[in-house]
Structures are given as structure tokens and as C-alpha cells.
Amino acid sequence: MTLYQSIAVLGSLGVVSGIVLAVSFSRLKVEDDPLVEEILQALPDINCGACGYASCHAYAELVAEGKAPADMCAPGGPETEEKIIRIKGGDLSSEKKIPKNAVVHCKPQKRIFSAGYCGIETCSAANISGAGLLCRFGCLGFGDCLAACPFDAIKINSSGAAEVIPEKCTACGLCVRSCPRDIILMVDYNDGRASYVGCSNTQEGKNTRKVCGSGCIACGLCVKRAPEGTFVLEDSLARVEHSGGEINVEEIKCPTGCIYESVEKTKN
Amino acid sequence: MAAELITIFVSAVLVNNFVLYYFLGICPFLGVSSKLDSSVGIGMATTFVMTMTALVTWPVYYYFISPETGLNLPFLEYIAFIIVIASLVQFVEMFLRKFFPHLYRALGIYLPLITTNCAILGMALFMVLRQYNYIQSVVFGFGAGCGFTLVIIIMAGIREQLKFSPVPGVFKGAPITLITAGLLALAFMGFAGIITP
């Protein structure tokens, strides 16, 4: 008797919950576009947010609906764009893009401090007081960018400032947004090399000299010595207008030595 | 009547909290408590499943399993409860996927894991053990869910603060989380003895 009763009880419990689930499934079914899944496969699926959407999935949905362009994925680069266009069955445009990498525009030989700091160890918190760093524009070195980077492409160098490792950088732009001092910028890499000014200090030359031994003092030598149009002087700070093979860092002989060349080693 | 229900509710939320007093449901408690909004989501989902479990399992127990009022099949207690819980979780999963897709993706693997959340089965078994009537059971289930939600939200708040604290290297990650959970349990022990279940 107990045997039949238990079979009946368990059986009917199973059947009833099965029916309830089947009915609710038909009511609550979500139609998945197979295209979304396919595009998601082509994306790096790291949810970095460089495209401006919440996740790779959200971006894939919009691309599948045709509401977003295929070239928004910075980490994936041209290869991903090509894959997405192929999945969607569109034409491949032959336009070649100049690759970019992030560069920290502060590369001091030595950072000079006027006081110690023992507060919360993030750049955004330390930026409120300046953390005792004399230069108001310099890298604080607590590594907010390091924490934001999903690719381990940032290291803190021997002087305590952050530095991007160009061969690991995918130009997703997360570090650019994470830096409270806005000293990380995207730079064009022609043939895997880029010249940049390792300073963001817009104070006058003599004031820059007081806070850092290797800051840009806006002497203008680089504008004179380098090919025309490659350097510009703005707000007492030199800036590389367009980079490439034509700039020879050795030839410029920057008096404070704050012009650097970043070379991307071949990815392997 | 009302006083009794309030006692059961307060007891389930604070005094005999499922996570910090009985140490049930530790997996989602440690797994989903790193972000405040997803912890709110899992808390809500668990509360819903717990309340519904109480709503459904009580009649199942009373009419089929109970030795006194049912068919005297006590050995079916666990398997029948698990069937009910598993189908409820499936339902919640479908519901969230349809109406809250972002929450669905944020919860990820932890959503189907509610099925194996021992706090829910524990709640159903306590409900039987303490011989609650129907309304008492539902209030108990809802209170247990609220207690779980409360604790996981407190934990998520603490863990968000912890990210900015200078934690010694060896304690980073899981160790400091477990220590925090232990201290939280100690704090909740302060409620012990106010109401006896």
C-alpha cells in the first residue's frame, strides 16, 4: 500500500510541477536571435565597456538589430570588425585604420614629494589632497589604471609612475577614463612606434622645473628641430601632433629629456 | 495570533538568522556578496523562492507526507521538498530572464544554485519540525528570506568598503571575507535569547 501511495504522490507532484513549468515556459519564452550568439562568439567577451555599452552581450544585441555599427569594439580591433561584418553578410570596406595605444603622459626620472600620504590607496582618493606629490599634473602611481586594465598592460615603473606596455595594450580606453588626472591619452602607433611628450604639466617652464626635474618647460626646441607640424606648443606644454617614423627623438635633444619613443615589440 | 506571527518573523530575520545562526546558505552568501546590486537581486530571488516553497510544501506535507494528517510517508519528505524547490527555481529563472535580463546575466550560475541553497530546504524542514500552521509557515518562509537578504546586503556593503581598506596581504580575498562573516555572526549573537524558537 505504502509503495503505491508513494509512487502516486511523487508521480503526481512531478507531473503537476512539470505542467506548471511547461505552461509558464510557453508564456515566458524569450526569443533568442541566433545572430546575437554568433556575434558574441566573435567578440572578445571581456565586458570592458570600451564600445560604450554595458556588456559584450548588450553590444552584440544592438549590432544584430543593426542599431550599432560593427567597428565599436576597440580590443577586438579590425579583425573582430571583419568577423562581425562577415557574420552579418555585409561588404568589407578596405579602409585601413591606424592602430592606437594608450600612453601615460608622465614619465619622470624621479617624482618629488613634499609630504607623505597614508590615506586610501587609490588615485581618485589621493588626487583630492595631491598625496604630497609636488607636481599637480603628475602620475600619482596608486594604480587606478592598473586595476581598470583587463589585459595587465600597465605596470608601475621604477620611478613610481604608471607605464603602458604597448604590446599588451588593446586601446580599449578603460585606463583613460580611470585616471583622475587625465594624463593617459590615446596615441597613434605608426608601424608600431609612437613618440610622445612624457609630461602633462601646463604650468610655465620655471614652475614646472621647481616640481620635476624632467618636465616639459615649453622651450620650443622640439617644434624647431623636428619636421614641421609634428610638435605643437600649447599651454606651456609640447604635444605630438602626429607621430610616426619622421620624428627622431635623439636629434631633438630635449633639454629635460621628456620626449620619448614608445616601440611596440612584435606580438607573439 | 498577530503577536505570534511577529515573533516568528523577527525570530527568522534577526534572532535565529539562517545564515549567521544556523550557517545555512553560505555558498551564495560568500559567492554573490561582492557587489551590492547583484546581492539585492539574489536576496529578492531567494526570498521569493522561500515564500513560495513555504506556500507549496506545507500542503504537500500536511496532506500527503505527515504521519498524523497525511498518508504517513515521512521518507518522501526530502525528495518531495527538493522537487518543489527545483521547479520553483526554474520558474524564477524563466521569469527573470524574461523581465529582468540584466539581473539574470549578473546572477549567472548562482541563480540555478538557489536549488541547492540549503537555507531553503532547511526552512522547509524547520517549518515541519516546529509544527507551524499554514499562515505561520508562510510568514516563517518570508522572514527567513528577508533575513537572508538583510545579511547578504550588509555583507555586500562591507565588502565594497573592504576594497578600499589596507588589508594585509595574506588576508586578501577569501580570508578577510570569512573573518568578516565571523564577526558579523558574533554581532548577530547579541540577539540570541531574546526569543526562543
Tab-separated table of C-alpha atoms in Angstrom:
chain	number	residue	atom	x	y	z
A	1	MET	CA	0.000	0.000	0.000
A	2	THR	CA	2.758	2.457	1.030
A	3	LEU	CA	4.579	1.648	-2.208
A	4	TYR	CA	1.621	2.579	-4.426
A	5	GLN	CA	0.884	5.655	-2.338
A	6	SER	CA	4.425	6.968	-2.559
A	7	ILE	CA	4.571	6.304	-6.306
A	8	ALA	CA	1.284	8.158	-6.745
A	9	VAL	CA	2.334	11.115	-4.552
A	10	LEU	CA	5.761	11.593	-6.133
A	11	GLY	CA	4.419	10.937	-9.635
A	12	SER	CA	1.613	13.444	-9.343
A	13	LEU	CA	3.978	16.007	-7.775
A	14	GLY	CA	6.312	15.594	-10.719
A	15	VAL	CA	3.531	15.778	-13.303
A	16	VAL	CA	1.927	18.872	-11.718
A	17	SER	CA	5.206	20.792	-11.466
A	18	GLY	CA	6.068	19.671	-14.993
A	19	ILE	CA	2.797	21.031	-16.361
A	20	VAL	CA	3.163	24.304	-14.455
A	21	LEU	CA	6.695	24.734	-15.792
A	22	ALA	CA	5.661	23.851	-19.353
A	23	VAL	CA	2.808	26.378	-19.291
A	24	SER	CA	4.975	29.135	-17.816
A	25	PHE	CA	7.726	28.336	-20.312
A	26	SER	CA	5.373	28.864	-23.244
A	27	ARG	CA	4.218	32.158	-21.698
A	28	LEU	CA	7.631	33.454	-20.650
A	29	LYS	CA	9.716	32.218	-23.551
A	30	VAL	CA	12.488	34.546	-24.678
A	31	GLU	CA	13.141	34.527	-28.400
A	32	ASP	CA	16.889	34.421	-28.800
A	33	ASP	CA	18.291	35.741	-32.038
A	34	PRO	CA	20.914	33.199	-33.181
A	35	LEU	CA	22.799	36.117	-34.742
A	36	VAL	CA	23.432	37.578	-31.260
A	37	GLU	CA	25.106	34.383	-30.122
A	38	GLU	CA	27.257	34.273	-33.249
A	39	ILE	CA	28.374	37.897	-32.906
A	40	LEU	CA	29.093	37.303	-29.225
A	41	GLN	CA	31.406	34.483	-30.242
A	42	ALA	CA	33.346	36.889	-32.459
A	43	LEU	CA	33.686	39.484	-29.690
A	44	PRO	CA	36.432	39.153	-27.066
A	45	ASP	CA	33.762	38.724	-24.329
A	46	ILE	CA	35.676	40.639	-21.687
A	47	ASN	CA	32.928	43.211	-20.981
A	48	CYS	CA	35.416	46.073	-20.926
A	49	GLY	CA	32.823	48.674	-21.912
A	50	ALA	CA	35.062	50.418	-24.459
A	51	CYS	CA	32.224	50.359	-27.020
A	52	GLY	CA	30.036	52.354	-24.637
A	53	TYR	CA	27.564	49.546	-23.950
A	54	ALA	CA	27.106	47.678	-20.685
A	55	SER	CA	28.492	44.352	-21.851
A	56	CYS	CA	29.611	42.428	-24.909
A	57	HIS	CA	26.170	40.833	-24.932
A	58	ALA	CA	24.376	44.199	-24.986
A	59	TYR	CA	26.589	45.357	-27.852
A	60	ALA	CA	26.048	42.099	-29.774
A	61	GLU	CA	22.282	42.516	-29.447
A	62	LEU	CA	22.379	46.026	-30.873
A	63	VAL	CA	24.701	45.012	-33.706
A	64	ALA	CA	22.389	42.124	-34.582
A	65	GLU	CA	19.468	44.559	-34.760
A	66	GLY	CA	21.558	46.921	-36.863
A	67	LYS	CA	21.319	49.692	-34.284
A	68	ALA	CA	25.061	49.846	-33.638
A	69	PRO	CA	27.995	49.909	-36.073
A	70	ALA	CA	30.356	46.940	-36.266
A	71	ASP	CA	33.554	48.881	-35.607
A	72	MET	CA	32.990	49.854	-31.955
A	73	CYS	CA	34.963	47.045	-30.364
A	74	ALA	CA	38.391	48.533	-29.585
A	75	PRO	CA	40.055	45.448	-28.043
A	76	GLY	CA	38.919	43.242	-30.918
A	77	GLY	CA	40.196	45.714	-33.479
A	78	PRO	CA	39.825	45.329	-37.237
A	79	GLU	CA	39.759	41.523	-37.061
A	80	THR	CA	36.619	41.481	-34.943
A	81	GLU	CA	35.016	44.090	-37.163
A	82	GLU	CA	35.739	41.915	-40.185
A	83	LYS	CA	34.261	38.862	-38.460
A	84	ILE	CA	31.102	40.739	-37.455
A	85	ILE	CA	30.593	42.111	-40.964
A	86	ARG	CA	31.073	38.627	-42.371
A	87	ILE	CA	28.504	37.200	-39.925
A	88	LYS	CA	26.032	39.889	-40.873
A	89	GLY	CA	26.739	39.281	-44.543
A	90	GLY	CA	27.782	42.840	-45.411
A	91	ASP	CA	30.579	44.275	-47.558
A	92	LEU	CA	34.096	44.551	-46.263
A	93	SER	CA	35.426	48.051	-46.611
A	94	SER	CA	39.124	48.189	-47.392
A	95	GLU	CA	39.752	51.275	-45.246
A	96	LYS	CA	42.775	50.682	-43.056
A	97	LYS	CA	42.759	52.073	-39.542
A	98	ILE	CA	45.780	53.413	-37.705
A	99	PRO	CA	46.249	51.332	-34.569
A	100	LYS	CA	46.222	53.186	-31.281
A	101	ASN	CA	47.595	52.501	-27.840
A	102	ALA	CA	47.209	54.244	-24.524
A	103	VAL	CA	50.215	56.173	-23.243
A	104	VAL	CA	50.782	57.664	-19.781
A	105	HIS	CA	51.870	61.248	-20.394
A	106	CYS	CA	54.061	61.420	-17.336
A	107	LYS	CA	57.412	59.690	-17.282
A	108	PRO	CA	59.564	61.373	-14.650
A	109	GLN	CA	63.094	60.298	-13.780
A	110	LYS	CA	62.219	60.924	-10.154
A	111	ARG	CA	58.992	62.067	-8.541
A	112	ILE	CA	59.445	64.789	-5.892
A	113	PHE	CA	57.258	64.713	-2.785
A	114	SER	CA	56.751	67.435	-0.180
A	115	ALA	CA	54.900	65.226	2.289
A	116	GLY	CA	53.953	61.617	2.962
A	117	TYR	CA	50.495	60.177	2.348
A	118	CYS	CA	48.749	57.462	4.316
A	119	GLY	CA	45.135	57.706	3.141
A	120	ILE	CA	43.090	55.440	0.910
A	121	GLU	CA	45.434	53.974	-1.645
A	122	THR	CA	43.695	54.834	-4.882
A	123	CYS	CA	44.499	57.651	-7.298
A	124	SER	CA	40.969	59.072	-7.197
A	125	ALA	CA	41.154	59.431	-3.394
A	126	ALA	CA	44.753	60.614	-3.328
A	127	ASN	CA	44.014	63.207	-6.021
A	128	ILE	CA	41.874	65.186	-3.547
A	129	SER	CA	44.884	66.133	-1.454
A	130	GLY	CA	47.530	65.529	-4.106
A	131	ALA	CA	49.211	62.916	-1.909
A	132	GLY	CA	52.207	65.172	-1.310
A	133	LEU	CA	53.368	64.959	-4.925
A	134	LEU	CA	54.707	68.379	-5.857
A	135	CYS	CA	53.537	68.198	-9.468
A	136	ARG	CA	49.802	68.808	-9.712
A	137	PHE	CA	49.696	67.015	-13.074
A	138	GLY	CA	51.960	64.068	-12.388
A	139	CYS	CA	51.126	60.404	-12.068
A	140	LEU	CA	50.113	59.521	-8.504
A	141	GLY	CA	51.120	55.923	-9.017
A	142	PHE	CA	48.454	54.182	-6.918
A	143	GLY	CA	47.392	52.220	-9.965
A	144	ASP	CA	43.728	53.031	-10.634
A	145	CYS	CA	44.585	52.386	-14.294
A	146	LEU	CA	46.300	49.141	-13.301
A	147	ALA	CA	43.101	47.980	-11.609
A	148	ALA	CA	40.953	49.101	-14.548
A	149	CYS	CA	43.042	47.340	-17.195
A	150	PRO	CA	41.656	43.899	-18.080
A	151	PHE	CA	44.784	42.973	-20.039
A	152	ASP	CA	47.602	43.527	-17.484
A	153	ALA	CA	49.014	46.066	-19.900
A	154	ILE	CA	50.017	48.613	-17.253
A	155	LYS	CA	52.910	48.450	-14.846
A	156	ILE	CA	54.271	50.828	-12.236
A	157	ASN	CA	57.824	51.656	-13.286
A	158	SER	CA	60.868	52.267	-11.103
A	159	SER	CA	60.049	55.950	-10.602
A	160	GLY	CA	56.616	55.025	-9.248
A	161	ALA	CA	54.612	56.220	-12.242
A	162	ALA	CA	52.317	54.057	-14.350
A	163	GLU	CA	53.507	52.924	-17.755
A	164	VAL	CA	51.644	51.178	-20.568
A	165	ILE	CA	53.162	48.063	-22.094
A	166	PRO	CA	52.347	48.760	-25.759
A	167	GLU	CA	52.360	45.170	-26.991
A	168	LYS	CA	49.683	44.192	-24.456
A	169	CYS	CA	47.531	47.329	-24.876
A	170	THR	CA	44.363	46.911	-26.933
A	171	ALA	CA	43.287	50.569	-26.846
A	172	CYS	CA	40.041	49.822	-25.014
A	173	GLY	CA	40.300	53.174	-23.233
A	174	LEU	CA	39.378	51.995	-19.724
A	175	CYS	CA	42.563	53.416	-18.203
A	176	VAL	CA	41.923	56.769	-19.901
A	177	ARG	CA	38.633	57.006	-18.042
A	178	SER	CA	40.029	55.695	-14.752
A	179	CYS	CA	42.778	58.323	-14.431
A	180	PRO	CA	41.619	61.191	-12.194
A	181	ARG	CA	44.352	63.465	-13.554
A	182	ASP	CA	43.560	62.728	-17.211
A	183	ILE	CA	47.168	62.075	-18.141
A	184	ILE	CA	46.571	58.851	-20.085
A	185	LEU	CA	45.827	59.574	-23.725
A	186	MET	CA	45.351	57.532	-26.875
A	187	VAL	CA	48.266	57.829	-29.287
A	188	ASP	CA	48.592	56.716	-32.920
A	189	TYR	CA	51.111	53.942	-33.471
A	190	ASN	CA	52.510	54.109	-36.991
A	191	ASP	CA	54.448	50.935	-37.783
A	192	GLY	CA	54.386	50.037	-34.114
A	193	ARG	CA	56.137	53.163	-32.866
A	194	ALA	CA	54.997	56.442	-31.389
A	195	SER	CA	56.754	59.497	-29.984
A	196	TYR	CA	55.232	61.317	-27.070
A	197	VAL	CA	55.972	64.014	-24.513
A	198	GLY	CA	56.221	62.369	-21.104
A	199	CYS	CA	54.765	65.296	-19.206
A	200	SER	CA	51.342	66.851	-18.689
A	201	ASN	CA	52.332	69.912	-16.694
A	202	THR	CA	50.764	73.043	-18.181
A	203	GLN	CA	52.477	75.437	-15.778
A	204	GLU	CA	55.108	77.883	-17.017
A	205	GLY	CA	58.571	76.483	-17.539
A	206	LYS	CA	60.149	77.811	-14.349
A	207	ASN	CA	57.292	76.468	-12.217
A	208	THR	CA	57.466	73.104	-13.919
A	209	ARG	CA	61.196	72.999	-13.187
A	210	LYS	CA	60.511	73.529	-9.477
A	211	VAL	CA	58.300	70.422	-9.180
A	212	CYS	CA	60.003	67.974	-11.545
A	213	GLY	CA	63.444	67.518	-12.976
A	214	SER	CA	62.164	66.018	-16.208
A	215	GLY	CA	59.040	68.002	-17.067
A	216	CYS	CA	58.288	69.907	-20.238
A	217	ILE	CA	59.438	73.513	-19.781
A	218	ALA	CA	57.976	74.627	-23.095
A	219	CYS	CA	61.279	75.777	-24.530
A	220	GLY	CA	60.069	75.053	-28.044
A	221	LEU	CA	63.195	73.258	-29.225
A	222	CYS	CA	61.237	70.245	-30.367
A	223	VAL	CA	58.980	72.429	-32.514
A	224	LYS	CA	62.074	73.922	-34.197
A	225	ARG	CA	64.138	70.787	-34.619
A	226	ALA	CA	61.569	68.194	-35.596
A	227	PRO	CA	59.889	68.150	-39.029
A	228	GLU	CA	57.219	70.804	-39.344
A	229	GLY	CA	53.786	70.011	-37.950
A	230	THR	CA	54.883	67.118	-35.765
A	231	PHE	CA	55.066	69.079	-32.488
A	232	VAL	CA	52.863	71.907	-31.244
A	233	LEU	CA	53.217	74.089	-28.176
A	234	GLU	CA	50.038	74.727	-26.222
A	235	ASP	CA	49.505	75.947	-22.655
A	236	SER	CA	53.256	75.824	-21.951
A	237	LEU	CA	53.314	72.160	-22.912
A	238	ALA	CA	54.641	70.483	-26.031
A	239	ARG	CA	52.435	67.904	-27.659
A	240	VAL	CA	52.975	65.474	-30.536
A	241	GLU	CA	50.556	66.451	-33.251
A	242	HIS	CA	51.089	63.437	-35.440
A	243	SER	CA	53.546	60.731	-34.778
A	244	GLY	CA	55.409	58.354	-36.972
A	245	GLY	CA	58.806	57.463	-38.333
A	246	GLU	CA	59.723	61.040	-39.195
A	247	ILE	CA	60.441	62.068	-35.601
A	248	ASN	CA	63.928	61.263	-34.378
A	249	VAL	CA	63.989	61.624	-30.615
A	250	GLU	CA	67.816	61.673	-30.479
A	251	GLU	CA	68.037	64.600	-32.860
A	252	ILE	CA	65.681	66.833	-30.897
A	253	LYS	CA	67.893	66.831	-27.798
A	254	CYS	CA	65.133	67.866	-25.426
A	255	PRO	CA	66.935	69.737	-22.577
A	256	THR	CA	64.917	67.993	-19.861
A	257	GLY	CA	64.720	64.721	-21.775
A	258	CYS	CA	60.965	64.379	-21.627
A	259	ILE	CA	60.380	63.282	-25.222
A	260	TYR	CA	60.245	59.532	-25.526
A	261	GLU	CA	59.655	56.988	-28.198
A	262	SER	CA	57.490	54.016	-27.414
A	263	VAL	CA	58.162	50.978	-29.578
A	264	GLU	CA	55.736	48.123	-29.776
A	265	LYS	CA	57.550	44.819	-29.875
A	266	THR	CA	56.069	42.322	-32.278
A	267	LYS	CA	53.239	40.414	-30.696
A	268	ASN	CA	53.926	36.753	-30.494
B	1	MET	CA	-2.282	35.475	16.734
B	2	ALA	CA	-0.684	38.627	15.283
B	3	ALA	CA	1.857	38.757	18.104
B	4	GLU	CA	2.805	35.154	17.417
B	5	LEU	CA	3.347	35.874	13.711
B	6	ILE	CA	5.502	38.915	14.500
B	7	THR	CA	7.553	36.784	16.887
B	8	ILE	CA	8.114	34.171	14.175
B	9	PHE	CA	9.072	36.866	11.660
B	10	VAL	CA	11.529	38.703	13.935
B	11	SER	CA	12.958	35.406	15.084
B	12	ALA	CA	13.617	34.289	11.487
B	13	VAL	CA	15.079	37.642	10.421
B	14	LEU	CA	17.285	38.572	13.367
B	15	VAL	CA	17.458	36.192	16.307
B	16	ASN	CA	17.763	32.869	14.531
B	17	ASN	CA	19.057	34.208	11.243
B	18	PHE	CA	19.560	31.397	8.750
B	19	VAL	CA	22.988	32.484	7.558
B	20	LEU	CA	24.567	33.717	10.765
B	21	TYR	CA	22.891	31.491	13.360
B	22	TYR	CA	22.322	28.193	11.543
B	23	PHE	CA	25.124	28.700	8.975
B	24	LEU	CA	22.846	27.728	6.105
B	25	GLY	CA	23.162	29.181	2.608
B	26	ILE	CA	26.833	30.118	2.959
B	27	CYS	CA	27.588	29.469	-0.735
B	28	PRO	CA	25.546	32.354	-2.194
B	29	PHE	CA	26.330	34.403	0.933
B	30	LEU	CA	30.033	34.399	0.034
B	31	GLY	CA	29.668	33.990	-3.714
B	32	VAL	CA	27.275	36.800	-4.668
B	33	SER	CA	28.062	39.341	-1.954
B	34	SER	CA	30.833	41.199	-3.750
B	35	LYS	CA	28.505	43.721	-5.398
B	36	LEU	CA	25.597	45.485	-3.767
B	37	ASP	CA	23.112	45.348	-6.653
B	38	SER	CA	23.555	41.681	-7.506
B	39	SER	CA	23.293	40.807	-3.804
B	40	VAL	CA	19.960	42.654	-3.655
B	41	GLY	CA	18.880	40.606	-6.687
B	42	ILE	CA	19.840	37.231	-5.220
B	43	GLY	CA	18.246	38.238	-1.909
B	44	MET	CA	14.952	39.062	-3.631
B	45	ALA	CA	15.033	35.846	-5.676
B	46	THR	CA	15.775	33.745	-2.580
B	47	THR	CA	13.026	35.468	-0.580
B	48	PHE	CA	10.550	34.775	-3.368
B	49	VAL	CA	11.585	31.121	-3.646
B	50	MET	CA	11.446	30.679	0.150
B	51	THR	CA	7.972	32.173	0.476
B	52	MET	CA	6.684	30.127	-2.442
B	53	THR	CA	8.332	26.998	-1.020
B	54	ALA	CA	6.501	27.503	2.265
B	55	LEU	CA	3.247	28.129	0.360
B	56	VAL	CA	3.555	24.896	-1.631
B	57	THR	CA	5.398	22.486	0.652
B	58	TRP	CA	3.109	22.962	3.637
B	59	PRO	CA	0.009	21.497	1.885
B	60	VAL	CA	2.180	18.795	0.296
B	61	TYR	CA	3.467	17.823	3.726
B	62	TYR	CA	0.151	18.178	5.506
B	63	TYR	CA	-1.994	16.194	3.054
B	64	PHE	CA	0.473	13.565	1.796
B	65	ILE	CA	3.533	13.105	3.942
B	66	SER	CA	2.538	13.807	7.543
B	67	PRO	CA	2.069	10.721	9.753
B	68	GLU	CA	-0.918	12.315	11.541
B	69	THR	CA	-2.923	14.111	8.876
B	70	GLY	CA	-1.497	12.679	5.647
B	71	LEU	CA	-0.681	9.276	4.208
B	72	ASN	CA	2.212	8.603	6.601
B	73	LEU	CA	5.044	8.736	4.050
B	74	PRO	CA	7.765	10.562	6.051
B	75	PHE	CA	10.581	9.102	3.929
B	76	LEU	CA	9.308	11.202	0.976
B	77	GLU	CA	9.822	14.449	2.871
B	78	TYR	CA	13.210	15.411	1.430
B	79	ILE	CA	12.639	14.340	-2.173
B	80	ALA	CA	9.199	15.988	-2.340
B	81	PHE	CA	10.593	19.259	-0.952
B	82	ILE	CA	13.508	19.174	-3.400
B	83	ILE	CA	11.124	18.669	-6.355
B	84	VAL	CA	9.085	21.688	-5.274
B	85	ILE	CA	12.155	23.880	-4.727
B	86	ALA	CA	13.761	22.863	-8.028
B	87	SER	CA	10.650	23.642	-10.061
B	88	LEU	CA	10.215	26.984	-8.282
B	89	VAL	CA	13.791	27.944	-9.097
B	90	GLN	CA	13.210	27.002	-12.724
B	91	PHE	CA	10.185	29.265	-12.727
B	92	VAL	CA	12.120	32.167	-11.160
B	93	GLU	CA	14.847	31.686	-13.762
B	94	MET	CA	12.358	31.933	-16.639
B	95	PHE	CA	10.675	34.924	-15.038
B	96	LEU	CA	13.931	36.831	-14.505
B	97	ARG	CA	15.157	36.006	-17.993
B	98	LYS	CA	12.018	37.446	-19.495
B	99	PHE	CA	11.568	40.570	-17.382
B	100	PHE	CA	14.996	41.333	-15.855
B	101	PRO	CA	17.589	40.048	-18.381
B	102	HIS	CA	20.428	42.122	-16.879
B	103	LEU	CA	19.818	40.718	-13.408
B	104	TYR	CA	19.613	37.256	-14.991
B	105	ARG	CA	23.077	37.668	-16.520
B	106	ALA	CA	24.506	39.302	-13.391
B	107	LEU	CA	23.420	36.392	-11.179
B	108	GLY	CA	24.764	33.852	-13.670
B	109	ILE	CA	25.476	30.437	-12.169
B	110	TYR	CA	24.204	31.438	-8.717
B	111	LEU	CA	20.611	31.568	-9.867
B	112	PRO	CA	20.217	27.820	-10.615
B	113	LEU	CA	22.303	27.238	-7.493
B	114	ILE	CA	19.389	28.518	-5.382
B	115	THR	CA	18.079	24.988	-5.937
B	116	THR	CA	20.881	23.643	-3.803
B	117	ASN	CA	20.738	26.511	-1.320
B	118	CYS	CA	20.449	24.576	1.916
B	119	ALA	CA	18.744	27.544	3.599
B	120	ILE	CA	15.598	26.839	1.572
B	121	LEU	CA	15.443	23.115	2.329
B	122	GLY	CA	16.380	23.942	5.926
B	123	MET	CA	13.474	26.382	6.106
B	124	ALA	CA	11.041	23.721	4.849
B	125	LEU	CA	12.349	21.177	7.353
B	126	PHE	CA	12.237	23.612	10.296
B	127	MET	CA	8.684	24.517	9.322
B	128	VAL	CA	7.711	20.848	9.729
B	129	LEU	CA	9.820	20.328	12.847
B	130	ARG	CA	8.261	23.287	14.673
B	131	GLN	CA	4.728	22.272	13.624
B	132	TYR	CA	3.765	25.684	12.260
B	133	ASN	CA	0.316	26.100	10.755
B	134	TYR	CA	-0.152	27.360	7.191
B	135	ILE	CA	-0.004	31.120	7.846
B	136	GLN	CA	2.829	30.734	10.334
B	137	SER	CA	4.803	28.723	7.753
B	138	VAL	CA	4.405	31.380	5.075
B	139	VAL	CA	5.447	34.132	7.497
B	140	PHE	CA	8.390	31.979	8.573
B	141	GLY	CA	9.459	31.424	4.951
B	142	PHE	CA	9.165	35.113	4.137
B	143	GLY	CA	11.043	36.060	7.318
B	144	ALA	CA	13.837	33.600	6.559
B	145	GLY	CA	14.158	35.106	3.073
B	146	CYS	CA	14.207	38.640	4.498
B	147	GLY	CA	16.889	37.612	6.980
B	148	PHE	CA	18.987	36.157	4.170
B	149	THR	CA	18.521	39.333	2.098
B	150	LEU	CA	19.407	41.570	5.062
B	151	VAL	CA	22.598	39.704	5.845
B	152	ILE	CA	23.779	39.419	2.234
B	153	ILE	CA	23.190	43.161	1.712
B	154	ILE	CA	25.114	44.023	4.896
B	155	MET	CA	27.916	41.742	3.721
B	156	ALA	CA	27.992	43.291	0.239
B	157	GLY	CA	28.163	46.780	1.773
B	158	ILE	CA	31.082	45.752	3.961
B	159	ARG	CA	32.871	44.055	1.087
B	160	GLU	CA	32.525	47.133	-1.110
B	161	GLN	CA	34.166	49.148	1.689
B	162	LEU	CA	36.838	46.477	2.130
B	163	LYS	CA	38.104	47.099	-1.396
B	164	PHE	CA	39.483	50.450	-0.220
B	165	SER	CA	40.933	49.187	3.043
B	166	PRO	CA	44.579	48.334	3.581
B	167	VAL	CA	44.111	44.592	4.143
B	168	PRO	CA	47.349	42.731	4.960
B	169	GLY	CA	48.499	40.646	2.002
B	170	VAL	CA	47.841	37.215	3.490
B	171	PHE	CA	44.247	38.142	4.374
B	172	LYS	CA	43.289	39.482	0.938
B	173	GLY	CA	40.318	37.866	-0.791
B	174	ALA	CA	38.577	34.900	0.817
B	175	PRO	CA	40.238	35.021	4.292
B	176	ILE	CA	39.129	38.567	5.108
B	177	THR	CA	35.635	37.727	3.811
B	178	LEU	CA	35.386	34.741	6.149
B	179	ILE	CA	36.694	36.793	9.087
B	180	THR	CA	34.104	39.479	8.315
B	181	ALA	CA	31.363	36.848	8.176
B	182	GLY	CA	32.509	35.508	11.529
B	183	LEU	CA	32.451	38.952	13.154
B	184	LEU	CA	29.027	39.576	11.654
B	185	ALA	CA	27.806	36.289	13.144
B	186	LEU	CA	29.208	37.336	16.523
B	187	ALA	CA	27.329	40.614	16.279
B	188	PHE	CA	24.097	38.758	15.489
B	189	MET	CA	24.695	36.515	18.513
B	190	GLY	CA	23.752	39.610	20.516
B	191	PHE	CA	20.130	38.877	19.605
B	192	ALA	CA	20.330	35.329	20.969
B	193	GLY	CA	17.977	34.501	23.786
B	194	ILE	CA	15.560	37.355	23.133
B	195	ILE	CA	13.092	34.943	21.549
B	196	THR	CA	13.335	31.187	21.864
B	197	PRO	CA	12.056	29.336	18.792
